[in-house]
Tab-separated table of C-alpha atoms and ligand atoms in Angstrom:
chain	number	residue	atom	x	y	z
A	1	UNK	CA	91.669	174.965	92.981
A	2	UNK	CA	89.948	174.985	96.376
A	3	UNK	CA	88.305	178.074	97.934
A	4	UNK	CA	91.114	177.929	100.471
A	5	UNK	CA	93.837	178.142	97.754
A	6	UNK	CA	92.014	181.079	96.245
A	7	UNK	CA	91.727	182.891	99.593
A	8	UNK	CA	95.389	182.335	100.432
A	9	UNK	CA	96.674	183.607	97.093
A	10	UNK	CA	94.262	186.560	97.139
A	11	UNK	CA	95.657	187.549	100.571
A	12	UNK	CA	99.228	187.333	99.250
A	13	UNK	CA	98.451	189.508	96.213
A	14	UNK	CA	96.416	192.003	98.240
A	15	UNK	CA	99.287	192.555	100.693
A	16	UNK	CA	102.183	192.481	98.200
A	17	UNK	CA	104.337	195.500	97.461
A	18	UNK	CA	105.214	194.625	93.880
A	19	UNK	CA	103.311	192.149	91.705
A	20	UNK	CA	104.160	191.237	88.117
A	21	UNK	CA	102.808	188.585	85.767
A	22	UNK	CA	104.342	186.287	83.171
A	23	UNK	CA	101.877	185.087	80.544
A	24	UNK	CA	101.997	182.532	77.752
A	25	UNK	CA	99.846	181.204	74.940
A	26	UNK	CA	97.380	179.640	77.440
A	27	UNK	CA	95.902	183.003	78.446
A	28	UNK	CA	94.751	183.532	74.841
A	29	UNK	CA	93.204	180.080	74.364
A	30	UNK	CA	89.800	181.395	75.481
A	31	UNK	CA	90.169	184.064	72.768
A	32	UNK	CA	90.312	181.313	70.157
A	33	UNK	CA	94.099	181.230	69.646
A	34	UNK	CA	95.377	177.700	70.168
A	35	UNK	CA	98.611	177.166	72.107
A	36	UNK	CA	101.666	175.387	70.741
A	37	UNK	CA	101.546	172.632	73.342
A	38	UNK	CA	98.927	171.005	75.500
A	39	UNK	CA	95.321	170.065	74.785
A	40	UNK	CA	93.540	171.636	71.820
A	41	UNK	CA	96.667	172.684	69.981
A	42	UNK	CA	95.846	173.560	66.377
A	43	UNK	CA	99.270	172.511	65.250
A	44	UNK	CA	98.717	168.795	65.630
A	45	UNK	CA	99.422	168.213	61.953
A	46	UNK	CA	102.489	170.433	61.728
A	47	UNK	CA	105.437	170.905	64.030
A	48	UNK	CA	105.291	174.520	65.264
A	49	UNK	CA	108.899	174.329	66.389
A	50	UNK	CA	109.784	173.686	62.774
A	51	UNK	CA	107.419	176.239	61.226
A	52	UNK	CA	108.247	178.900	63.802
A	53	UNK	CA	112.003	178.460	63.457
A	54	UNK	CA	114.024	181.135	61.671
A	55	UNK	CA	115.992	178.515	59.724
A	56	UNK	CA	112.779	177.089	58.224
A	57	UNK	CA	111.589	180.582	57.348
A	58	UNK	CA	114.830	181.527	55.621
A	59	UNK	CA	114.993	178.203	53.792
A	60	UNK	CA	111.433	178.346	52.463
A	61	UNK	CA	109.449	181.499	53.369
A	62	UNK	CA	106.564	180.555	51.109
A	63	UNK	CA	106.055	177.237	52.917
A	64	UNK	CA	106.131	178.912	56.345
A	65	UNK	CA	103.739	181.683	55.240
A	66	UNK	CA	101.373	179.149	53.693
A	67	UNK	CA	101.529	176.495	56.415
A	68	UNK	CA	101.679	178.691	59.507
A	69	UNK	CA	101.853	182.497	59.333
A	70	UNK	CA	98.839	183.151	57.086
A	71	UNK	CA	96.616	181.028	59.382
A	72	UNK	CA	98.049	182.737	62.462
A	73	UNK	CA	97.316	186.163	60.967
A	74	UNK	CA	93.727	185.127	60.315
A	75	UNK	CA	93.250	183.965	63.927
A	76	UNK	CA	94.899	187.057	65.386
A	77	UNK	CA	92.811	189.411	63.224
A	78	UNK	CA	89.656	187.982	64.797
A	79	UNK	CA	90.791	187.463	68.396
A	80	UNK	CA	89.477	189.631	71.220
A	81	UNK	CA	90.614	189.753	74.881
A	82	UNK	CA	88.953	187.292	77.278
A	83	UNK	CA	88.261	187.210	81.040
A	84	UNK	CA	91.901	186.243	81.663
A	85	UNK	CA	93.286	189.394	80.001
A	86	UNK	CA	90.548	191.458	81.661
A	87	UNK	CA	91.352	189.945	85.061
A	88	UNK	CA	94.926	191.256	84.766
A	89	UNK	CA	93.584	194.697	83.770
A	90	UNK	CA	91.375	194.653	86.894
A	91	UNK	CA	94.398	193.783	89.051
A	92	UNK	CA	96.287	196.746	87.579
A	93	UNK	CA	93.326	199.043	88.243
A	94	UNK	CA	93.297	197.876	91.867
A	95	UNK	CA	96.991	198.766	92.123
A	96	UNK	CA	97.838	195.062	92.492
A	97	UNK	CA	99.822	194.522	89.265
A	98	UNK	CA	102.460	196.721	87.671
A	99	UNK	CA	103.814	194.905	84.619
A	100	UNK	CA	103.061	191.937	82.383
A	101	UNK	CA	105.879	190.059	80.700
A	102	UNK	CA	104.215	188.194	77.853
A	103	UNK	CA	105.495	185.558	75.469
A	104	UNK	CA	102.442	186.164	73.304
A	105	UNK	CA	102.584	188.007	70.042
A	106	UNK	CA	98.827	188.651	69.806
A	107	UNK	CA	98.663	192.144	71.383
A	108	UNK	CA	95.608	191.125	73.455
A	109	UNK	CA	96.937	192.453	76.787
A	110	UNK	CA	97.238	195.955	75.317
A	111	UNK	CA	93.866	195.651	73.591
A	112	UNK	CA	92.318	194.686	76.954
A	113	UNK	CA	93.841	197.796	78.568
A	114	UNK	CA	96.993	196.692	80.398
A	115	UNK	CA	99.393	199.617	80.329
A	116	UNK	CA	102.842	198.131	80.880
A	117	UNK	CA	103.423	195.042	78.735
A	118	UNK	CA	106.852	193.686	77.876
A	119	UNK	CA	106.478	191.743	74.641
A	120	UNK	CA	109.234	189.229	75.011
A	121	UNK	CA	108.673	187.765	71.545
A	122	UNK	CA	107.539	190.889	69.676
A	123	UNK	CA	104.127	191.488	68.120
A	124	UNK	CA	102.488	190.041	65.047
A	125	UNK	CA	100.676	193.342	64.436
A	126	UNK	CA	103.684	194.479	62.379
A	127	UNK	CA	105.551	192.975	59.444
A	128	UNK	CA	109.130	193.994	58.732
A	129	UNK	CA	110.820	194.138	55.342
A	130	UNK	CA	113.982	192.052	55.452
A	131	UNK	CA	115.633	194.326	52.865
A	132	UNK	CA	114.791	197.922	53.854
A	133	UNK	CA	113.518	197.386	57.446
A	134	UNK	CA	110.221	199.224	56.802
A	135	UNK	CA	107.474	198.244	59.250
A	136	UNK	CA	104.028	197.616	57.746
A	137	UNK	CA	100.854	196.961	59.785
A	138	UNK	CA	99.807	193.320	59.348
A	139	UNK	CA	96.298	194.517	58.499
A	140	UNK	CA	97.703	196.224	55.366
A	141	UNK	CA	99.539	193.280	53.840
A	142	UNK	CA	98.261	191.385	50.840
A	143	UNK	CA	98.330	187.622	51.252
A	144	UNK	CA	96.977	186.796	47.794
A	145	UNK	CA	100.552	186.039	46.723
A	146	UNK	CA	102.795	184.248	49.217
A	147	UNK	CA	105.250	185.128	50.605
A	148	UNK	CA	104.100	188.763	50.912
A	149	UNK	CA	106.606	191.407	49.814
A	150	UNK	CA	107.393	195.045	50.541
A	151	UNK	CA	107.140	197.694	47.772
A	152	UNK	CA	110.943	197.436	47.456
A	153	UNK	CA	110.598	193.739	46.597
A	154	UNK	CA	112.006	192.580	49.959
A	155	UNK	CA	110.506	189.679	51.853
A	156	UNK	CA	108.105	190.482	54.711
A	157	UNK	CA	108.454	188.721	58.043
A	158	UNK	CA	106.471	189.203	61.250
A	159	UNK	CA	108.153	191.550	63.711
A	160	UNK	CA	108.299	188.660	66.175
A	161	UNK	CA	111.076	186.550	67.594
A	162	UNK	CA	111.243	183.214	65.792
A	163	UNK	CA	112.684	180.169	67.557
A	164	UNK	CA	116.439	180.381	67.015
A	165	UNK	CA	116.501	184.200	67.362
A	166	UNK	CA	117.587	186.382	70.274
A	167	UNK	CA	115.190	188.179	72.612
A	168	UNK	CA	115.635	191.980	72.290
A	169	UNK	CA	118.171	193.096	74.955
A	170	UNK	CA	115.929	195.699	76.530
A	171	UNK	CA	113.003	193.274	77.032
A	172	UNK	CA	115.295	190.707	78.548
A	173	UNK	CA	117.155	193.042	80.907
A	174	UNK	CA	113.972	194.759	82.094
A	175	UNK	CA	112.226	191.415	82.648
A	176	UNK	CA	115.171	190.076	84.612
A	177	UNK	CA	115.295	193.217	86.769
A	178	UNK	CA	111.550	193.028	87.497
A	179	UNK	CA	111.668	189.286	88.196
A	180	UNK	CA	114.449	189.754	90.708
A	181	UNK	CA	112.747	192.600	92.589
A	182	UNK	CA	109.038	191.703	92.589
A	183	UNK	CA	107.567	190.021	95.612
A	184	UNK	CA	104.855	188.125	93.747
A	185	UNK	CA	104.899	186.707	90.215
A	186	UNK	CA	101.626	185.414	88.743
A	187	UNK	CA	102.473	182.926	85.984
A	188	UNK	CA	99.528	182.310	83.632
A	189	UNK	CA	99.138	179.806	80.787
A	190	UNK	CA	102.713	178.969	79.962
A	191	UNK	CA	104.172	175.492	79.581
A	192	UNK	CA	107.411	177.031	80.905
A	193	UNK	CA	109.679	175.250	78.479
A	194	UNK	CA	110.613	178.085	76.101
A	195	UNK	CA	113.781	179.818	77.288
A	196	UNK	CA	114.678	182.399	78.436
A	197	UNK	CA	111.060	183.240	79.392
A	198	UNK	CA	110.839	180.083	81.509
A	199	UNK	CA	113.748	181.379	83.628
A	200	UNK	CA	111.754	184.372	84.894
A	201	UNK	CA	109.771	182.462	87.570
A	202	UNK	CA	113.024	180.806	88.685
A	203	UNK	CA	114.734	184.201	89.018
A	204	UNK	CA	111.734	185.503	90.984
A	205	UNK	CA	111.676	182.481	93.283
A	206	UNK	CA	115.446	182.626	93.911
A	207	UNK	CA	115.099	186.318	94.767
A	208	UNK	CA	112.513	185.548	97.444
A	209	UNK	CA	109.253	186.176	95.553
A	210	UNK	CA	106.117	184.067	95.885
A	211	UNK	CA	105.262	182.367	92.571
A	212	UNK	CA	101.562	181.772	91.867
A	213	UNK	CA	100.813	179.624	88.839
A	214	UNK	CA	97.521	179.473	86.883
A	215	UNK	CA	97.130	176.610	84.390
A	216	UNK	CA	94.652	173.775	83.731
A	217	UNK	CA	97.613	171.365	83.575
A	218	UNK	CA	100.725	171.017	85.744
A	219	UNK	CA	103.992	172.247	84.200
A	220	UNK	CA	107.677	171.776	85.058
A	221	UNK	CA	107.261	174.720	87.468
A	222	UNK	CA	104.316	173.250	89.355
A	223	UNK	CA	105.898	171.139	92.046
A	224	UNK	CA	109.263	172.852	92.179
A	225	UNK	CA	109.177	176.583	91.542
A	226	UNK	CA	105.517	177.531	92.065
A	227	UNK	CA	104.474	178.129	95.667
A	228	UNK	CA	100.793	177.987	94.741
A	229	UNK	CA	99.154	176.218	91.814
A	230	UNK	CA	95.653	177.429	90.883
A	231	UNK	CA	94.444	174.742	88.544
A	232	UNK	CA	91.984	175.943	85.903
A	233	UNK	CA	91.619	178.135	82.855
A	234	UNK	CA	92.941	181.699	82.926
A	235	UNK	CA	89.472	183.213	82.489
A	236	UNK	CA	87.895	181.305	85.335
A	237	UNK	CA	90.772	181.489	87.819
A	238	UNK	CA	91.691	185.148	87.265
A	239	UNK	CA	88.050	186.298	87.518
A	240	UNK	CA	87.676	184.393	90.800
A	241	UNK	CA	90.972	185.772	92.094
A	242	UNK	CA	89.993	189.358	91.263
A	243	UNK	CA	86.673	188.914	93.071
A	244	UNK	CA	88.420	187.535	96.150
A	245	UNK	CA	91.010	190.357	96.211
A	246	UNK	CA	88.233	192.932	95.858
A	247	UNK	CA	86.580	191.522	98.994
A	248	UNK	CA	89.835	191.982	100.932
A	249	UNK	CA	90.539	195.516	99.655
A	250	UNK	CA	86.977	196.888	99.945
B	301	NAD	P1	102.612	176.726	75.124
B	301	NAD	O1	101.785	176.620	73.905
B	301	NAD	O2	103.910	176.017	75.158
B	301	NAD	O3	101.778	176.212	76.384
B	301	NAD	C1	100.464	176.635	76.626
B	301	NAD	C2	100.145	176.428	78.088
B	301	NAD	O4	98.859	176.995	78.324
B	301	NAD	C3	100.067	174.942	78.519
B	301	NAD	O5	100.769	174.792	79.729
B	301	NAD	C4	98.560	174.717	78.702
B	301	NAD	O6	98.285	173.768	79.720
B	301	NAD	C5	98.093	176.102	79.104
B	301	NAD	N1	96.673	176.385	78.821
B	301	NAD	C6	95.857	175.823	77.883
B	301	NAD	N2	94.637	176.374	77.946
B	301	NAD	C7	94.664	177.303	78.936
B	301	NAD	C8	93.718	178.208	79.475
B	301	NAD	N3	92.463	178.274	78.996
B	301	NAD	N4	94.105	179.016	80.486
B	301	NAD	C9	95.364	178.959	80.980
B	301	NAD	N5	96.321	178.130	80.517
B	301	NAD	C10	95.968	177.308	79.502
B	301	NAD	O7	102.758	178.265	75.420
B	301	NAD	P2	104.022	179.135	75.841
B	301	NAD	O8	104.608	178.575	77.091
B	301	NAD	O9	103.544	180.535	75.836
B	301	NAD	O10	105.097	178.917	74.690
B	301	NAD	C11	104.727	178.957	73.327
B	301	NAD	C12	105.471	179.976	72.478
B	301	NAD	O11	104.715	180.160	71.293
B	301	NAD	C13	105.561	181.323	73.108
B	301	NAD	O12	106.885	181.672	73.048
B	301	NAD	C14	104.705	182.266	72.257
B	301	NAD	O13	105.505	183.312	71.741
B	301	NAD	C15	104.266	181.470	71.069
B	301	NAD	N6	102.778	181.436	70.886
B	301	NAD	C16	102.052	182.576	71.064
B	301	NAD	C17	100.664	182.565	70.906
B	301	NAD	C18	99.894	183.850	71.128
B	301	NAD	O14	100.442	184.933	70.940
B	301	NAD	N7	98.634	183.769	71.579
B	301	NAD	C19	100.012	181.376	70.566
B	301	NAD	C20	100.793	180.210	70.362
B	301	NAD	C21	102.174	180.279	70.537
B	302	ZN	ZN1	111.396	196.973	51.728
């Protein structure tokens, strides 16, 4: 990322009418939550696609709770927003960002203070009983016996979208509508391979928006869909971008 790239993208964001962001696991890496893919992934010994697939969960919920969900809960309980999440809050406060579409289930955008967050894959903060549909805060569940159960005896599952499940209609239709009407989409920390989230930058681009991508590594979007690639971590790049936009707006 050169100072020139930063200046150019800051100008675009400062002058845009409607800016939205699409975020992925990468924005939470600096909060201590490893991504599924790319460097530093915690899941080197297990296949997250397998453990995060609904079929695996239904086949053996105890194995998935023990090998994946219990560890995830522990990480999420401790995680706090980082400079990347705070950078997006600053953009909103400057009137330069309206909505975040996130693939993350960690709730860190809301905790940081972003006000309009579409949680494409749900939120791990809640567990749902598969028998009576009761929602229980994750902080209240007892993991001493796995898999955890509701008072009715039903199995508890995170209120998230597993691989192999559908995205809630409302999240999908609202995201599509925003992607096709925004004039800038800032894509942060996603490997852009999980569908249908990965389609959002393509919809934005095909509708005439400028796509700005922030990631330490190139992705399938980088040399095709993204108009600008700001290489670096979310915390570093978004803080620098906010500073540059402030200079233009002040
Ligand atoms: P991914 O794990 O497939 O890819 C992570 C991306 O982040 C990579 O492109 C990597 O280069 C980039 N990255 C790594 N460190 C970064 C940093 N410091 N700053 C910016 N980018 C960085 O993530 P995905 O595309 O979001 O897809 C994974 C799926 O798994 C999602 O659907 C999500 O629901 C789920 N997931 C969520 C969390 C979370 O809630 N924090 C964590 C892991 C996985
Ligand atoms: Zn129940």
